[in-house]
C-alpha positions as CSV (number, residue, x, y, z in Angstrom):
1,M,50.3,25.0,27.7
2,T,51.0,28.7,27.3
3,G,50.2,30.8,30.4
4,T,50.2,27.8,32.8
5,R,52.2,28.0,36.0
6,W,52.9,24.7,37.8
7,I,55.3,22.6,39.8
8,R,56.7,19.4,38.2
9,S,55.3,16.5,40.2
10,R,53.9,13.0,40.0
11,P,51.5,11.5,39.1
12,F,50.5,14.9,37.6
13,D,51.9,18.4,37.7
14,Y,50.7,20.7,40.5
15,P,48.2,22.2,40.6
16,Y,46.0,20.2,38.3
17,D,44.7,23.4,36.6
18,G,48.1,24.9,35.9
19,N,47.3,28.0,38.0
20,L,50.0,28.1,40.7
21,D,49.2,31.2,42.8
22,P,51.3,32.0,45.9
23,K,48.5,34.1,47.4
24,V,46.5,30.9,48.0
25,T,49.4,28.6,48.8
26,A,51.0,27.8,52.1
27,L,54.2,25.9,52.9
28,L,53.6,23.7,56.0
29,V,56.7,22.9,58.1
30,I,55.7,20.1,60.3
31,D,57.1,19.5,63.8
32,L,60.8,20.4,63.3
33,Q,61.2,20.6,67.0
34,V,64.1,20.1,69.4
35,D,62.4,17.0,70.9
36,F,62.3,15.3,67.5
37,L,65.7,16.3,66.2
38,S,68.0,16.3,69.2
39,S,70.1,13.4,70.4
40,D,68.2,13.2,73.8
41,G,64.7,14.1,72.8
42,Y,61.5,11.9,72.3
43,F,62.6,10.5,68.9
44,A,66.0,9.4,70.1
45,R,64.5,8.0,73.4
46,K,62.3,5.8,71.2
47,G,65.4,4.3,69.6
48,Y,65.3,6.2,66.3
49,D,68.2,8.0,64.7
50,P,67.4,11.7,64.4
51,A,70.1,12.2,61.8
52,P,67.8,11.8,58.8
53,L,65.5,14.5,60.2
54,R,68.4,16.9,60.7
55,A,69.6,16.2,57.2
56,I,66.6,17.9,55.6
57,L,67.0,21.2,57.4
58,P,69.1,23.0,54.7
59,T,66.5,21.9,52.1
60,V,63.6,23.0,54.3
61,N,65.3,26.4,54.8
62,A,65.8,26.8,51.0
63,L,62.1,26.1,50.5
64,I,61.0,28.5,53.2
65,D,63.2,31.3,51.7
66,T,61.8,30.7,48.2
67,A,58.2,30.3,49.3
68,R,58.4,33.4,51.5
69,A,59.9,35.5,48.7
70,A,57.2,34.2,46.3
71,G,54.5,35.4,48.7
72,C,53.3,32.1,50.1
73,L,52.2,31.7,53.7
74,I,54.7,29.9,55.9
75,L,53.1,27.8,58.6
76,H,54.9,25.8,61.3
77,T,53.4,23.2,63.6
78,R,54.6,22.0,67.0
79,Q,53.4,18.9,68.8
80,G,53.2,18.7,72.6
81,Y,50.9,18.8,75.6
82,R,50.0,21.5,78.1
83,A,52.5,21.8,81.0
84,D,49.8,20.6,83.4
85,M,48.9,17.7,81.0
86,A,45.2,18.5,81.4
87,D,44.8,17.8,77.6
88,M,46.3,14.3,77.9
89,T,43.9,11.3,78.0
90,P,44.5,8.2,80.1
91,Y,45.6,6.3,77.0
92,E,48.0,9.1,76.1
93,R,49.4,9.1,79.7
94,W,49.8,5.3,79.5
95,R,51.7,5.6,76.2
96,R,53.9,8.3,77.7
97,K,54.8,6.1,80.7
98,R,55.4,3.1,78.3
99,A,57.8,5.3,76.3
100,G,59.8,6.1,79.5
101,L,58.7,9.7,79.5
102,E,56.9,9.9,82.8
103,G,58.4,12.5,85.0
104,T,60.2,14.3,82.1
105,E,59.3,17.5,80.2
106,V,59.6,15.8,76.8
107,L,56.8,16.9,74.5
108,L,55.4,19.4,77.0
109,R,54.8,23.0,75.9
110,S,56.7,24.3,78.9
111,S,60.0,22.6,77.9
112,P,62.8,23.8,75.7
113,G,62.4,20.7,73.6
114,F,59.0,21.9,72.4
115,E,60.5,24.8,70.5
116,I,61.3,24.7,66.8
117,V,65.0,24.0,66.2
118,P,67.1,27.2,65.9
119,E,68.3,26.2,62.5
120,I,64.8,27.0,61.2
121,A,64.2,30.8,61.0
122,V,60.6,31.6,62.1
123,H,59.6,35.1,61.0
124,A,57.0,37.3,62.7
125,N,54.6,36.9,59.8
126,D,54.7,33.1,59.9
127,V,51.9,31.2,61.6
128,I,52.5,28.6,64.3
129,I,49.9,26.0,65.1
130,D,50.3,23.9,68.3
131,K,48.8,20.5,68.4
132,T,48.5,17.4,70.5
133,A,47.5,14.9,67.8
134,N,49.5,13.6,64.9
135,G,47.2,15.5,62.5
136,A,47.5,19.3,62.6
137,F,43.8,19.7,61.9
138,T,42.7,17.8,65.0
139,H,41.7,19.9,68.0
140,T,43.3,23.0,66.4
141,D,42.3,26.1,64.5
142,L,44.4,25.3,61.5
143,D,41.5,24.9,59.1
144,H,40.0,28.2,60.3
145,V,43.3,30.0,59.9
146,L,43.9,28.7,56.3
147,R,40.4,29.6,55.2
148,A,40.6,33.0,56.8
149,R,43.7,33.6,54.7
150,G,42.1,32.2,51.6
151,I,44.6,29.3,51.4
152,T,43.5,26.4,49.2
153,H,46.9,24.8,48.2
154,L,49.3,23.2,50.7
155,L,53.0,22.2,50.3
156,F,54.2,19.7,52.9
157,S,57.6,19.4,54.6
158,G,58.9,18.3,58.0
159,C,58.8,15.2,60.2
160,T,57.9,12.5,60.3
161,T,56.8,11.6,56.8
162,D,54.9,8.5,57.9
163,V,53.2,10.0,60.9
164,C,52.5,13.7,61.4
165,V,53.2,14.8,57.8
166,S,51.1,12.0,56.3
167,T,48.3,12.3,58.8
168,T,48.0,16.1,58.2
169,M,48.1,15.6,54.5
170,R,45.3,13.1,54.6
171,E,43.2,15.4,56.8
172,A,43.9,18.2,54.3
173,A,42.9,16.1,51.3
174,D,39.6,15.2,53.0
175,R,39.0,19.0,53.4
176,N,39.6,19.5,49.7
177,Y,42.9,21.3,50.0
178,Q,45.2,20.7,47.0
179,C,48.2,18.9,48.5
180,L,51.9,18.4,47.4
181,L,54.4,16.4,49.4
182,I,58.0,17.5,49.0
183,E,59.6,14.1,49.4
184,D,63.2,15.3,50.1
185,A,62.0,17.9,52.6
186,C,60.4,15.3,54.8
187,A,62.1,12.5,56.8
188,S,61.6,9.6,59.2
189,G,63.8,7.5,61.4
190,D,62.5,4.5,59.4
191,Q,63.4,4.7,55.7
192,Y,60.9,2.0,54.8
193,A,58.1,4.0,56.5
194,H,59.2,7.2,54.7
195,D,59.2,5.4,51.3
196,A,55.8,3.8,51.9
197,A,54.3,7.1,53.0
198,V,55.6,8.8,49.8
199,H,54.3,6.0,47.7
200,M,50.8,6.0,49.3
201,V,50.3,9.6,48.2
202,T,50.5,8.6,44.5
203,V,48.2,5.5,44.6
204,E,44.9,5.7,42.7
205,D,46.4,8.5,40.5
206,G,47.2,10.8,43.4
207,I,44.5,10.0,45.9
208,Y,46.0,12.4,48.5
209,G,47.8,14.7,46.2
210,V,51.1,14.7,44.4
211,V,54.8,14.2,45.2
212,S,57.6,16.5,44.1
213,R,61.2,17.3,45.0
214,A,62.5,20.5,46.5
215,A,64.4,21.6,43.4
216,D,61.2,21.3,41.3
217,V,59.1,23.2,43.9
218,I,61.8,26.0,44.1
219,A,62.0,26.2,40.3
220,G,58.2,26.4,40.1
221,L,58.0,29.2,42.7
222,R,60.8,31.1,41.2
223,A,59.2,31.0,37.8
224,L,56.3,32.9,39.1
225,D,58.6,36.0,39.4
226,V,59.5,35.6,35.7
227,S,55.8,35.2,34.7
228,S,54.9,38.3,36.8
229,A,57.7,40.3,35.1
230,K,56.4,39.4,31.7
231,S,52.7,40.1,32.4
């Protein structure tokens, strides 16, 4: 349709109304932290290989650069607890001990592992949301920040696809944000879990949103410059 601006995706192109607008769109970069991507952080201690997570970094950087140039908001999340663990419930303390993390600084906001990996460039105009739960809307001001900025459309990247990315996307869909999962800009230590999480987005004709690949997202965002130049 003439005049439409969208990103190629499945089960339908994004956004549904063909009005891709960077002013109301944010790229979410979920939990690309040292503790998840390093060889001695939380993820590795749980027996998972962080290599698939590290493999997406060039793709995520390309998306960040393109989305930033298009005028989208870039928003990063970090998962971890207060240094004094005052925000940790007894169940969470039990899980921490069970994971062999008692007495360590893993996933504490006072530790170097809490920081975003240096390969990801965080600019001064980016927004960072710190969270304790898998979902970035739980116990945070994420929803307030997005609505204050007039954001209605969200593009999802980061780790892990099946846990924090998927949970945040479901929370966003329930709040009526228009969601797109960038399947090759997300990763998990469990390929089956990654594939299942991607598939679940598309069931019931896109119950949580749509799925796209980074190249198609980049092409859609770059096309906005062409459209603007012609208008």
